[in-house]
Each structure stands twice: as C-alpha cells, then as structure tokens.
Amino acid sequence: MTGHDKFLEQVTALLPALRAFGRSLCGDPARADDLVQDTVLKAWTNREQFQSGSNLKAWLFTILRNCYYSELRHRKFEIEDPDGVCAGQVAIAPDHDAKLHLRDLSRALQQLPIDQREALILVCATGLSYEEAADVCQVAVGTIKSRIARARDRLVELLGDDAALVTGHPGVGALADAEGATEPRSGGL
C-alpha cells in the first residue's frame, strides 16, 4: 500500500466524524457536506504538509473549522431568510419523539455561541481530548474546559425539563439547578 493510499484510507475513515462536526457548526446537512468536501480536497492537495505520526483527525478538524469561518466571512454578503418563509416550506414534521428531541437539541446547540458549540462538539461528540480540541481551536486547555462547562449549563437552561430526555442523562436539569453545575459532567452533552 502506497503512502497516498494509506492517507486516503485514513481520511475516508474520518468522514463521518467530519460530517458530524461540520453539521454541528453550520446546522445544515448540505452545507456540512460541502464543508467536508472542501476539507478533504484541501487535505488531499496539501497532504505533503501533513506530518506523519501527528494527529490526522485534529488536522482535518482544523481545516474544516477554517473552511467554515472562511465561508462565514463570504456569506455575510448573501441574502438571508429572516422570516423563515423559505425554511418553513421545506420543514418536515418529525414522526416520533426521538426526532423531536434531536431537533430540540440541534436548535439549542445553534443558540450557543460558536466557540462554546465548537468546543462541546469537538470533545463530547467527536471524541477529541481537551488537549486536541485546544489545538484545533488554538486556545488553552482551560479555555476549552470552560467553554464546555458554559455550553452544557446553557443547554440545560435552553432545554429545561427535556434536558434529561435529550442528553440521555436522568436528572441533568435537576443536577444543574441543585448544585449550580460546579462539577464537571463526563460523557454525552
């Protein structure tokens, strides 16, 4: 197997994680797919710059994150749909509770500041360590931990009584209310 084949195989294995991270950033599956496509294209074009033995996942996530921010800068010149008329016409009502909870979580995630959402998704959903997430975001590890704690607390506020249903952790809402959410919570969102 050549070096290019091995690189391609490793990148291909990370596509689901890249799609999930892209979707968490922009909230739109089609845009997320475009971000992943741009990421893979840039990674392939610059594969010689990747240092063998370093963390490919973190490198790809950094490329995706940079693509997202570049897209945001360019999108400020596009016309939005502030009243949601177009979006309302393509919305499909979910057919069971799990879809409703997932939708609620997705909406709550989109209400988080981007830096908190990004840190939460990198660590809790994609499985990066605090250190790896700090490298991707180019901040200190403590900053990542702080962003995650604030993001979790805000999600509990936004989701209210449904927080336990959405996160899968019974008593999440009660824990945050009773203890002031001072202890870090592990696993899940």
Short mmCIF file of N, CA and C in Angstrom, two decimals:
data_model
loop_
_atom_site.label_atom_id
_atom_site.label_comp_id
_atom_site.label_asym_id
_atom_site.label_seq_id
_atom_site.Cartn_x
_atom_site.Cartn_y
_atom_site.Cartn_z
N MET A 1 0.85 -1.17 0.00
CA MET A 1 0.00 0.00 0.00
C MET A 1 0.90 1.24 0.00
N THR A 2 0.64 2.15 -0.93
CA THR A 2 1.47 3.35 -1.02
C THR A 2 1.08 4.34 0.07
N GLY A 3 1.90 5.36 0.25
CA GLY A 3 1.62 6.39 1.25
C GLY A 3 0.33 7.13 0.95
N HIS A 4 0.07 7.37 -0.34
CA HIS A 4 -1.16 8.07 -0.73
C HIS A 4 -2.39 7.23 -0.43
N ASP A 5 -2.29 5.91 -0.69
CA ASP A 5 -3.40 5.01 -0.41
C ASP A 5 -3.71 4.98 1.08
N LYS A 6 -2.68 4.92 1.90
CA LYS A 6 -2.86 4.89 3.35
C LYS A 6 -3.49 6.20 3.84
N PHE A 7 -3.00 7.33 3.32
CA PHE A 7 -3.55 8.63 3.68
C PHE A 7 -5.03 8.70 3.31
N LEU A 8 -5.37 8.29 2.10
CA LEU A 8 -6.74 8.30 1.63
C LEU A 8 -7.62 7.40 2.50
N GLU A 9 -7.12 6.25 2.88
CA GLU A 9 -7.86 5.32 3.73
C GLU A 9 -8.14 5.95 5.10
N GLN A 10 -7.16 6.62 5.67
CA GLN A 10 -7.33 7.26 6.98
C GLN A 10 -8.32 8.42 6.90
N VAL A 11 -8.24 9.20 5.84
CA VAL A 11 -9.17 10.32 5.68
C VAL A 11 -10.58 9.79 5.49
N THR A 12 -10.73 8.75 4.69
CA THR A 12 -12.05 8.16 4.45
C THR A 12 -12.67 7.66 5.74
N ALA A 13 -11.87 7.08 6.61
CA ALA A 13 -12.39 6.58 7.89
C ALA A 13 -12.89 7.71 8.78
N LEU A 14 -12.39 8.91 8.58
CA LEU A 14 -12.78 10.05 9.42
C LEU A 14 -13.95 10.86 8.83
N LEU A 15 -14.46 10.48 7.67
CA LEU A 15 -15.54 11.23 7.04
C LEU A 15 -16.78 11.38 7.92
N PRO A 16 -17.25 10.31 8.60
CA PRO A 16 -18.44 10.50 9.44
C PRO A 16 -18.22 11.53 10.56
N ALA A 17 -17.06 11.51 11.18
CA ALA A 17 -16.75 12.48 12.24
C ALA A 17 -16.68 13.90 11.66
N LEU A 18 -16.10 14.03 10.47
CA LEU A 18 -16.03 15.34 9.82
C LEU A 18 -17.43 15.85 9.48
N ARG A 19 -18.28 14.96 8.98
CA ARG A 19 -19.66 15.37 8.66
C ARG A 19 -20.39 15.83 9.91
N ALA A 20 -20.22 15.08 11.01
CA ALA A 20 -20.90 15.45 12.26
C ALA A 20 -20.41 16.80 12.76
N PHE A 21 -19.12 17.02 12.72
CA PHE A 21 -18.57 18.30 13.17
C PHE A 21 -19.03 19.43 12.26
N GLY A 22 -19.00 19.20 10.96
CA GLY A 22 -19.46 20.22 10.02
C GLY A 22 -20.93 20.57 10.23
N ARG A 23 -21.74 19.55 10.46
CA ARG A 23 -23.16 19.79 10.68
C ARG A 23 -23.40 20.53 11.98
N SER A 24 -22.60 20.23 13.00
CA SER A 24 -22.77 20.92 14.28
C SER A 24 -22.39 22.39 14.17
N LEU A 25 -21.45 22.69 13.30
CA LEU A 25 -21.05 24.09 13.13
C LEU A 25 -22.09 24.89 12.37
N CYS A 26 -22.59 24.35 11.27
CA CYS A 26 -23.47 25.14 10.41
C CYS A 26 -24.95 24.79 10.55
N GLY A 27 -25.26 23.62 11.09
CA GLY A 27 -26.66 23.24 11.30
C GLY A 27 -27.40 22.81 10.04
N ASP A 28 -26.70 22.66 8.95
CA ASP A 28 -27.34 22.32 7.68
C ASP A 28 -26.58 21.15 7.04
N PRO A 29 -27.25 20.02 6.83
CA PRO A 29 -26.57 18.85 6.28
C PRO A 29 -25.92 19.10 4.92
N ALA A 30 -26.56 19.85 4.07
CA ALA A 30 -26.00 20.10 2.74
C ALA A 30 -24.74 20.97 2.84
N ARG A 31 -24.81 22.01 3.66
CA ARG A 31 -23.62 22.86 3.86
C ARG A 31 -22.51 22.07 4.52
N ALA A 32 -22.89 21.18 5.45
CA ALA A 32 -21.88 20.35 6.13
C ALA A 32 -21.16 19.46 5.12
N ASP A 33 -21.92 18.87 4.21
CA ASP A 33 -21.31 18.04 3.17
C ASP A 33 -20.35 18.86 2.30
N ASP A 34 -20.74 20.09 1.99
CA ASP A 34 -19.86 20.96 1.21
C ASP A 34 -18.58 21.27 1.99
N LEU A 35 -18.73 21.52 3.30
CA LEU A 35 -17.55 21.78 4.13
C LEU A 35 -16.62 20.58 4.15
N VAL A 36 -17.20 19.39 4.29
CA VAL A 36 -16.39 18.17 4.33
C VAL A 36 -15.69 17.98 2.98
N GLN A 37 -16.40 18.23 1.90
CA GLN A 37 -15.80 18.09 0.58
C GLN A 37 -14.63 19.06 0.42
N ASP A 38 -14.82 20.31 0.83
CA ASP A 38 -13.73 21.30 0.77
C ASP A 38 -12.56 20.87 1.64
N THR A 39 -12.87 20.33 2.82
CA THR A 39 -11.83 19.89 3.75
C THR A 39 -10.99 18.76 3.14
N VAL A 40 -11.66 17.77 2.59
CA VAL A 40 -10.96 16.63 2.00
C VAL A 40 -10.13 17.08 0.81
N LEU A 41 -10.69 17.95 0.00
CA LEU A 41 -9.95 18.46 -1.16
C LEU A 41 -8.68 19.20 -0.71
N LYS A 42 -8.82 20.07 0.29
CA LYS A 42 -7.65 20.81 0.78
C LYS A 42 -6.64 19.87 1.44
N ALA A 43 -7.14 18.89 2.18
CA ALA A 43 -6.23 17.94 2.83
C ALA A 43 -5.47 17.14 1.77
N TRP A 44 -6.17 16.70 0.73
CA TRP A 44 -5.51 15.92 -0.32
C TRP A 44 -4.49 16.78 -1.07
N THR A 45 -4.87 17.99 -1.37
CA THR A 45 -3.97 18.89 -2.09
C THR A 45 -2.71 19.19 -1.28
N ASN A 46 -2.88 19.27 0.03
CA ASN A 46 -1.76 19.63 0.91
C ASN A 46 -1.26 18.46 1.74
N ARG A 47 -1.47 17.24 1.26
CA ARG A 47 -1.11 16.06 2.05
C ARG A 47 0.38 16.00 2.37
N GLU A 48 1.19 16.61 1.55
CA GLU A 48 2.62 16.61 1.83
C GLU A 48 2.95 17.44 3.06
N GLN A 49 2.07 18.38 3.41
CA GLN A 49 2.29 19.22 4.59
C GLN A 49 1.93 18.50 5.88
N PHE A 50 1.14 17.43 5.78
CA PHE A 50 0.77 16.67 6.98
C PHE A 50 2.00 15.91 7.47
N GLN A 51 2.27 16.05 8.76
CA GLN A 51 3.42 15.39 9.35
C GLN A 51 3.02 13.99 9.80
N SER A 52 3.60 12.99 9.16
CA SER A 52 3.29 11.61 9.50
C SER A 52 3.54 11.37 10.98
N GLY A 53 2.62 10.70 11.63
CA GLY A 53 2.73 10.42 13.06
C GLY A 53 1.99 11.42 13.91
N SER A 54 1.58 12.56 13.33
CA SER A 54 0.79 13.52 14.10
C SER A 54 -0.69 13.15 13.98
N ASN A 55 -1.54 13.92 14.63
CA ASN A 55 -2.96 13.60 14.73
C ASN A 55 -3.72 14.06 13.48
N LEU A 56 -4.05 13.12 12.61
CA LEU A 56 -4.76 13.42 11.37
C LEU A 56 -6.14 13.98 11.66
N LYS A 57 -6.82 13.42 12.65
CA LYS A 57 -8.18 13.87 12.97
C LYS A 57 -8.16 15.35 13.36
N ALA A 58 -7.25 15.74 14.22
CA ALA A 58 -7.16 17.14 14.64
C ALA A 58 -6.80 18.03 13.46
N TRP A 59 -5.92 17.56 12.58
CA TRP A 59 -5.52 18.32 11.40
C TRP A 59 -6.71 18.56 10.49
N LEU A 60 -7.50 17.51 10.24
CA LEU A 60 -8.68 17.64 9.39
C LEU A 60 -9.73 18.53 10.02
N PHE A 61 -9.93 18.40 11.34
CA PHE A 61 -10.91 19.24 12.02
C PHE A 61 -10.50 20.71 11.94
N THR A 62 -9.22 20.98 12.02
CA THR A 62 -8.73 22.35 11.91
C THR A 62 -9.00 22.90 10.52
N ILE A 63 -8.76 22.09 9.51
CA ILE A 63 -9.04 22.51 8.13
C ILE A 63 -10.53 22.80 7.97
N LEU A 64 -11.38 21.89 8.48
CA LEU A 64 -12.83 22.08 8.37
C LEU A 64 -13.26 23.35 9.08
N ARG A 65 -12.74 23.57 10.27
CA ARG A 65 -13.07 24.77 11.05
C ARG A 65 -12.67 26.02 10.28
N ASN A 66 -11.49 26.02 9.70
CA ASN A 66 -11.04 27.17 8.93
C ASN A 66 -11.91 27.38 7.68
N CYS A 67 -12.31 26.30 7.04
CA CYS A 67 -13.23 26.41 5.90
C CYS A 67 -14.55 27.04 6.33
N TYR A 68 -15.05 26.62 7.49
CA TYR A 68 -16.32 27.16 7.99
C TYR A 68 -16.22 28.65 8.23
N TYR A 69 -15.16 29.09 8.91
CA TYR A 69 -15.01 30.51 9.19
C TYR A 69 -14.80 31.32 7.90
N SER A 70 -14.10 30.76 6.95
CA SER A 70 -13.94 31.44 5.66
C SER A 70 -15.30 31.59 4.97
N GLU A 71 -16.09 30.53 5.05
CA GLU A 71 -17.43 30.58 4.45
C GLU A 71 -18.29 31.64 5.15
N LEU A 72 -18.19 31.73 6.47
CA LEU A 72 -18.95 32.74 7.21
C LEU A 72 -18.60 34.15 6.73
N ARG A 73 -17.32 34.39 6.54
CA ARG A 73 -16.89 35.71 6.06
C ARG A 73 -17.49 36.01 4.69
N HIS A 74 -17.57 35.01 3.83
CA HIS A 74 -18.12 35.22 2.49
C HIS A 74 -19.65 35.31 2.51
N ARG A 75 -20.28 34.61 3.42
CA ARG A 75 -21.75 34.59 3.46
C ARG A 75 -22.36 35.90 3.95
N LYS A 76 -21.57 36.75 4.57
CA LYS A 76 -22.15 38.00 5.06
C LYS A 76 -22.66 38.87 3.92
N PHE A 77 -22.28 38.53 2.70
CA PHE A 77 -22.74 39.27 1.54
C PHE A 77 -23.96 38.63 0.88
N GLU A 78 -24.43 37.51 1.42
CA GLU A 78 -25.58 36.82 0.83
C GLU A 78 -26.88 37.27 1.51
N ILE A 79 -27.97 37.09 0.81
CA ILE A 79 -29.29 37.44 1.35
C ILE A 79 -29.78 36.29 2.21
N GLU A 80 -30.26 36.64 3.40
CA GLU A 80 -30.77 35.63 4.33
C GLU A 80 -32.29 35.51 4.20
N ASP A 81 -32.85 34.59 4.95
CA ASP A 81 -34.29 34.36 5.00
C ASP A 81 -34.74 34.66 6.43
N PRO A 82 -34.78 35.95 6.84
CA PRO A 82 -35.02 36.29 8.24
C PRO A 82 -36.38 35.87 8.77
N ASP A 83 -37.39 35.85 7.93
CA ASP A 83 -38.72 35.46 8.39
C ASP A 83 -38.92 33.96 8.38
N GLY A 84 -37.99 33.23 7.81
CA GLY A 84 -38.07 31.78 7.77
C GLY A 84 -39.13 31.26 6.81
N VAL A 85 -39.55 32.08 5.86
CA VAL A 85 -40.59 31.68 4.92
C VAL A 85 -40.12 30.49 4.08
N CYS A 86 -38.95 30.62 3.50
CA CYS A 86 -38.42 29.53 2.67
C CYS A 86 -38.14 28.29 3.52
N ALA A 87 -37.55 28.49 4.67
CA ALA A 87 -37.23 27.37 5.54
C ALA A 87 -38.50 26.67 6.02
N GLY A 88 -39.54 27.43 6.28
CA GLY A 88 -40.80 26.85 6.73
C GLY A 88 -41.46 25.99 5.68
N GLN A 89 -41.19 26.26 4.43
CA GLN A 89 -41.80 25.49 3.35
C GLN A 89 -41.12 24.15 3.14
N VAL A 90 -39.87 24.02 3.56
CA VAL A 90 -39.17 22.76 3.36
C VAL A 90 -39.10 21.92 4.64
N ALA A 91 -39.60 22.46 5.76
CA ALA A 91 -39.54 21.73 7.02
C ALA A 91 -40.49 20.53 6.98
N ILE A 92 -40.04 19.42 7.54
CA ILE A 92 -40.85 18.21 7.63
C ILE A 92 -41.06 17.91 9.11
N ALA A 93 -42.29 17.73 9.49
CA ALA A 93 -42.59 17.45 10.89
C ALA A 93 -42.09 16.05 11.26
N PRO A 94 -41.40 15.93 12.40
CA PRO A 94 -40.91 14.61 12.82
C PRO A 94 -42.08 13.68 13.17
N ASP A 95 -41.81 12.39 13.02
CA ASP A 95 -42.90 11.44 13.23
C ASP A 95 -42.80 10.69 14.55
N HIS A 96 -41.82 11.00 15.39
CA HIS A 96 -41.80 10.39 16.72
C HIS A 96 -40.94 11.23 17.67
N ASP A 97 -40.99 10.92 18.95
CA ASP A 97 -40.35 11.73 19.99
C ASP A 97 -38.84 11.88 19.82
N ALA A 98 -38.17 10.85 19.39
CA ALA A 98 -36.71 10.94 19.25
C ALA A 98 -36.33 12.04 18.27
N LYS A 99 -37.07 12.14 17.18
CA LYS A 99 -36.78 13.20 16.22
C LYS A 99 -37.05 14.57 16.83
N LEU A 100 -38.11 14.67 17.64
CA LEU A 100 -38.40 15.93 18.30
C LEU A 100 -37.28 16.33 19.25
N HIS A 101 -36.80 15.37 20.02
CA HIS A 101 -35.72 15.66 20.97
C HIS A 101 -34.43 16.04 20.24
N LEU A 102 -34.16 15.35 19.15
CA LEU A 102 -32.97 15.67 18.37
C LEU A 102 -33.09 17.07 17.76
N ARG A 103 -34.25 17.39 17.29
CA ARG A 103 -34.48 18.73 16.74
C ARG A 103 -34.29 19.79 17.82
N ASP A 104 -34.85 19.53 19.01
CA ASP A 104 -34.70 20.47 20.12
C ASP A 104 -33.23 20.66 20.49
N LEU A 105 -32.49 19.56 20.52
CA LEU A 105 -31.07 19.65 20.84
C LEU A 105 -30.33 20.42 19.76
N SER A 106 -30.64 20.14 18.52
CA SER A 106 -29.99 20.83 17.42
C SER A 106 -30.25 22.34 17.48
N ARG A 107 -31.48 22.70 17.74
CA ARG A 107 -31.83 24.12 17.86
C ARG A 107 -31.11 24.76 19.05
N ALA A 108 -31.08 24.04 20.16
CA ALA A 108 -30.39 24.57 21.34
C ALA A 108 -28.90 24.73 21.06
N LEU A 109 -28.30 23.76 20.37
CA LEU A 109 -26.88 23.87 20.02
C LEU A 109 -26.63 25.09 19.14
N GLN A 110 -27.54 25.37 18.21
CA GLN A 110 -27.35 26.51 17.32
C GLN A 110 -27.48 27.84 18.06
N GLN A 111 -28.12 27.83 19.24
CA GLN A 111 -28.25 29.06 20.02
C GLN A 111 -27.02 29.34 20.87
N LEU A 112 -26.15 28.34 21.00
CA LEU A 112 -24.92 28.55 21.76
C LEU A 112 -23.97 29.43 20.97
N PRO A 113 -23.15 30.21 21.66
CA PRO A 113 -22.09 30.93 20.94
C PRO A 113 -21.21 29.92 20.22
N ILE A 114 -20.69 30.30 19.06
CA ILE A 114 -19.95 29.37 18.22
C ILE A 114 -18.76 28.76 18.95
N ASP A 115 -18.07 29.53 19.78
CA ASP A 115 -16.90 28.98 20.46
C ASP A 115 -17.29 27.90 21.46
N GLN A 116 -18.43 28.07 22.13
CA GLN A 116 -18.90 27.05 23.07
C GLN A 116 -19.40 25.82 22.33
N ARG A 117 -20.17 26.04 21.26
CA ARG A 117 -20.70 24.91 20.48
C ARG A 117 -19.56 24.10 19.89
N GLU A 118 -18.59 24.79 19.36
CA GLU A 118 -17.45 24.13 18.74
C GLU A 118 -16.69 23.27 19.76
N ALA A 119 -16.41 23.82 20.94
CA ALA A 119 -15.69 23.08 21.97
C ALA A 119 -16.49 21.86 22.43
N LEU A 120 -17.79 22.05 22.63
CA LEU A 120 -18.65 20.96 23.08
C LEU A 120 -18.69 19.83 22.06
N ILE A 121 -18.84 20.15 20.80
CA ILE A 121 -18.91 19.13 19.76
C ILE A 121 -17.57 18.42 19.60
N LEU A 122 -16.48 19.17 19.61
CA LEU A 122 -15.17 18.55 19.44
C LEU A 122 -14.89 17.51 20.52
N VAL A 123 -15.21 17.83 21.77
CA VAL A 123 -14.88 16.93 22.87
C VAL A 123 -15.98 15.89 23.10
N CYS A 124 -17.23 16.35 23.17
CA CYS A 124 -18.31 15.45 23.58
C CYS A 124 -18.87 14.61 22.44
N ALA A 125 -18.87 15.12 21.24
CA ALA A 125 -19.48 14.38 20.14
C ALA A 125 -18.46 13.68 19.25
N THR A 126 -17.31 14.30 19.04
CA THR A 126 -16.34 13.69 18.14
C THR A 126 -15.25 12.93 18.87
N GLY A 127 -15.17 13.09 20.19
CA GLY A 127 -14.25 12.29 20.97
C GLY A 127 -12.82 12.81 21.07
N LEU A 128 -12.60 14.04 20.64
CA LEU A 128 -11.26 14.60 20.82
C LEU A 128 -11.00 14.85 22.30
N SER A 129 -9.76 14.75 22.72
CA SER A 129 -9.41 15.08 24.10
C SER A 129 -9.45 16.59 24.25
N TYR A 130 -9.43 17.06 25.51
CA TYR A 130 -9.39 18.50 25.74
C TYR A 130 -8.17 19.11 25.05
N GLU A 131 -7.05 18.42 25.12
CA GLU A 131 -5.81 18.93 24.53
C GLU A 131 -5.92 19.02 23.01
N GLU A 132 -6.50 17.99 22.39
CA GLU A 132 -6.65 18.00 20.94
C GLU A 132 -7.61 19.11 20.51
N ALA A 133 -8.70 19.26 21.25
CA ALA A 133 -9.67 20.33 20.94
C ALA A 133 -9.01 21.70 21.10
N ALA A 134 -8.18 21.85 22.13
CA ALA A 134 -7.48 23.11 22.34
C ALA A 134 -6.55 23.41 21.16
N ASP A 135 -5.90 22.38 20.63
CA ASP A 135 -5.04 22.56 19.46
C ASP A 135 -5.86 22.97 18.24
N VAL A 136 -7.00 22.32 18.03
CA VAL A 136 -7.84 22.65 16.88
C VAL A 136 -8.32 24.10 16.96
N CYS A 137 -8.73 24.53 18.16
CA CYS A 137 -9.27 25.88 18.35
C CYS A 137 -8.20 26.92 18.61
N GLN A 138 -6.98 26.45 18.81
CA GLN A 138 -5.84 27.33 19.08
C GLN A 138 -6.06 28.17 20.33
N VAL A 139 -6.50 27.49 21.41
CA VAL A 139 -6.68 28.12 22.72
C VAL A 139 -6.11 27.20 23.79
N ALA A 140 -6.08 27.68 25.03
CA ALA A 140 -5.58 26.88 26.14
C ALA A 140 -6.59 25.79 26.51
N VAL A 141 -6.11 24.72 27.13
CA VAL A 141 -6.97 23.61 27.55
C VAL A 141 -8.03 24.10 28.52
N GLY A 142 -7.64 24.97 29.44
CA GLY A 142 -8.59 25.52 30.41
C GLY A 142 -9.72 26.28 29.74
N THR A 143 -9.42 26.94 28.65
CA THR A 143 -10.45 27.67 27.90
C THR A 143 -11.45 26.69 27.30
N ILE A 144 -10.96 25.58 26.78
CA ILE A 144 -11.86 24.55 26.23
C ILE A 144 -12.77 24.01 27.33
N LYS A 145 -12.19 23.69 28.48
CA LYS A 145 -12.99 23.16 29.59
C LYS A 145 -14.04 24.17 30.04
N SER A 146 -13.67 25.42 30.10
CA SER A 146 -14.60 26.47 30.50
C SER A 146 -15.73 26.62 29.48
N ARG A 147 -15.38 26.60 28.21
CA ARG A 147 -16.39 26.72 27.16
C ARG A 147 -17.38 25.56 27.22
N ILE A 148 -16.86 24.36 27.46
CA ILE A 148 -17.73 23.18 27.54
C ILE A 148 -18.66 23.28 28.73
N ALA A 149 -18.14 23.70 29.87
CA ALA A 149 -18.98 23.83 31.07
C ALA A 149 -20.08 24.86 30.83
N ARG A 150 -19.72 26.00 30.24
CA ARG A 150 -20.74 27.03 29.98
C ARG A 150 -21.75 26.54 28.94
N ALA A 151 -21.28 25.81 27.95
CA ALA A 151 -22.19 25.29 26.92
C ALA A 151 -23.18 24.29 27.52
N ARG A 152 -22.69 23.40 28.36
CA ARG A 152 -23.58 22.42 29.00
C ARG A 152 -24.61 23.11 29.88
N ASP A 153 -24.16 24.09 30.65
CA ASP A 153 -25.09 24.82 31.52
C ASP A 153 -26.15 25.54 30.69
N ARG A 154 -25.74 26.13 29.60
CA ARG A 154 -26.69 26.84 28.74
C ARG A 154 -27.66 25.88 28.08
N LEU A 155 -27.18 24.71 27.68
CA LEU A 155 -28.08 23.70 27.10
C LEU A 155 -29.14 23.27 28.10
N VAL A 156 -28.74 23.11 29.35
CA VAL A 156 -29.71 22.74 30.39
C VAL A 156 -30.75 23.83 30.53
N GLU A 157 -30.32 25.09 30.48
CA GLU A 157 -31.27 26.21 30.55
C GLU A 157 -32.22 26.19 29.35
N LEU A 158 -31.66 26.02 28.17
CA LEU A 158 -32.47 26.05 26.96
C LEU A 158 -33.44 24.89 26.86
N LEU A 159 -32.99 23.71 27.28
CA LEU A 159 -33.82 22.52 27.14
C LEU A 159 -34.77 22.32 28.31
N GLY A 160 -34.48 22.94 29.44
CA GLY A 160 -35.35 22.86 30.61
C GLY A 160 -35.55 21.42 31.06
N ASP A 161 -36.81 21.06 31.28
CA ASP A 161 -37.13 19.71 31.77
C ASP A 161 -36.79 18.63 30.77
N ASP A 162 -36.66 18.99 29.51
CA ASP A 162 -36.33 18.00 28.48
C ASP A 162 -34.85 17.69 28.40
N ALA A 163 -34.02 18.37 29.20
CA ALA A 163 -32.56 18.16 29.14
C ALA A 163 -32.20 16.70 29.36
N ALA A 164 -32.83 16.05 30.32
CA ALA A 164 -32.51 14.65 30.60
C ALA A 164 -32.93 13.75 29.44
N LEU A 165 -34.06 14.06 28.80
CA LEU A 165 -34.51 13.25 27.67
C LEU A 165 -33.58 13.39 26.48
N VAL A 166 -33.10 14.59 26.23
CA VAL A 166 -32.26 14.84 25.07
C VAL A 166 -30.85 14.31 25.28
N THR A 167 -30.28 14.53 26.47
CA THR A 167 -28.90 14.13 26.72
C THR A 167 -28.78 12.67 27.10
N GLY A 168 -29.88 12.06 27.56
CA GLY A 168 -29.82 10.67 27.98
C GLY A 168 -29.31 10.50 29.40
N HIS A 169 -29.14 11.61 30.11
CA HIS A 169 -28.69 11.56 31.50
C HIS A 169 -29.81 12.02 32.41
N PRO A 170 -30.44 11.08 33.17
CA PRO A 170 -31.52 11.46 34.06
C PRO A 170 -31.03 12.45 35.10
N GLY A 171 -31.85 13.45 35.37
CA GLY A 171 -31.53 14.40 36.42
C GLY A 171 -30.53 15.46 36.02
N VAL A 172 -30.24 15.59 34.73
CA VAL A 172 -29.27 16.60 34.31
C VAL A 172 -29.78 17.98 34.69
N GLY A 173 -31.02 18.27 34.38
CA GLY A 173 -31.58 19.57 34.73
C GLY A 173 -31.61 19.80 36.23
N ALA A 174 -32.01 18.78 36.98
CA ALA A 174 -32.05 18.90 38.43
C ALA A 174 -30.66 19.07 39.00
N LEU A 175 -29.68 18.37 38.45
CA LEU A 175 -28.31 18.47 38.92
C LEU A 175 -27.79 19.89 38.74
N ALA A 176 -28.06 20.48 37.59
CA ALA A 176 -27.58 21.82 37.33
C ALA A 176 -28.25 22.82 38.26
N ASP A 177 -29.55 22.63 38.53
CA ASP A 177 -30.26 23.55 39.42
C ASP A 177 -29.80 23.38 40.86
N ALA A 178 -29.66 22.13 41.30
CA ALA A 178 -29.34 21.86 42.70
C ALA A 178 -27.90 22.17 43.06
N GLU A 179 -26.97 21.86 42.17
CA GLU A 179 -25.56 22.01 42.50
C GLU A 179 -24.92 23.21 41.83
N GLY A 180 -25.66 23.96 41.06
CA GLY A 180 -25.09 25.09 40.36
C GLY A 180 -24.14 24.68 39.26
N ALA A 181 -24.18 23.42 38.89
CA ALA A 181 -23.36 22.88 37.80
C ALA A 181 -21.87 23.20 37.99
N THR A 182 -21.39 23.06 39.24
CA THR A 182 -19.99 23.37 39.51
C THR A 182 -19.07 22.21 39.21
N GLU A 183 -19.57 20.99 39.29
CA GLU A 183 -18.75 19.83 38.99
C GLU A 183 -18.82 19.49 37.52
N PRO A 184 -17.69 19.17 36.92
CA PRO A 184 -17.75 18.79 35.51
C PRO A 184 -18.50 17.49 35.32
N ARG A 185 -19.26 17.43 34.25
CA ARG A 185 -20.01 16.22 33.93
C ARG A 185 -19.26 15.51 32.83
N SER A 186 -19.20 14.20 32.89
CA SER A 186 -18.48 13.46 31.87
C SER A 186 -19.44 12.74 30.97
N GLY A 187 -19.04 12.58 29.73
CA GLY A 187 -19.81 11.81 28.76
C GLY A 187 -21.04 12.54 28.29
N GLY A 188 -21.37 12.34 27.07
CA GLY A 188 -22.57 12.92 26.50
C GLY A 188 -22.48 14.43 26.43
N LEU A 189 -23.61 15.06 26.11
CA LEU A 189 -23.65 16.50 26.03
C LEU A 189 -24.20 17.01 27.31
#
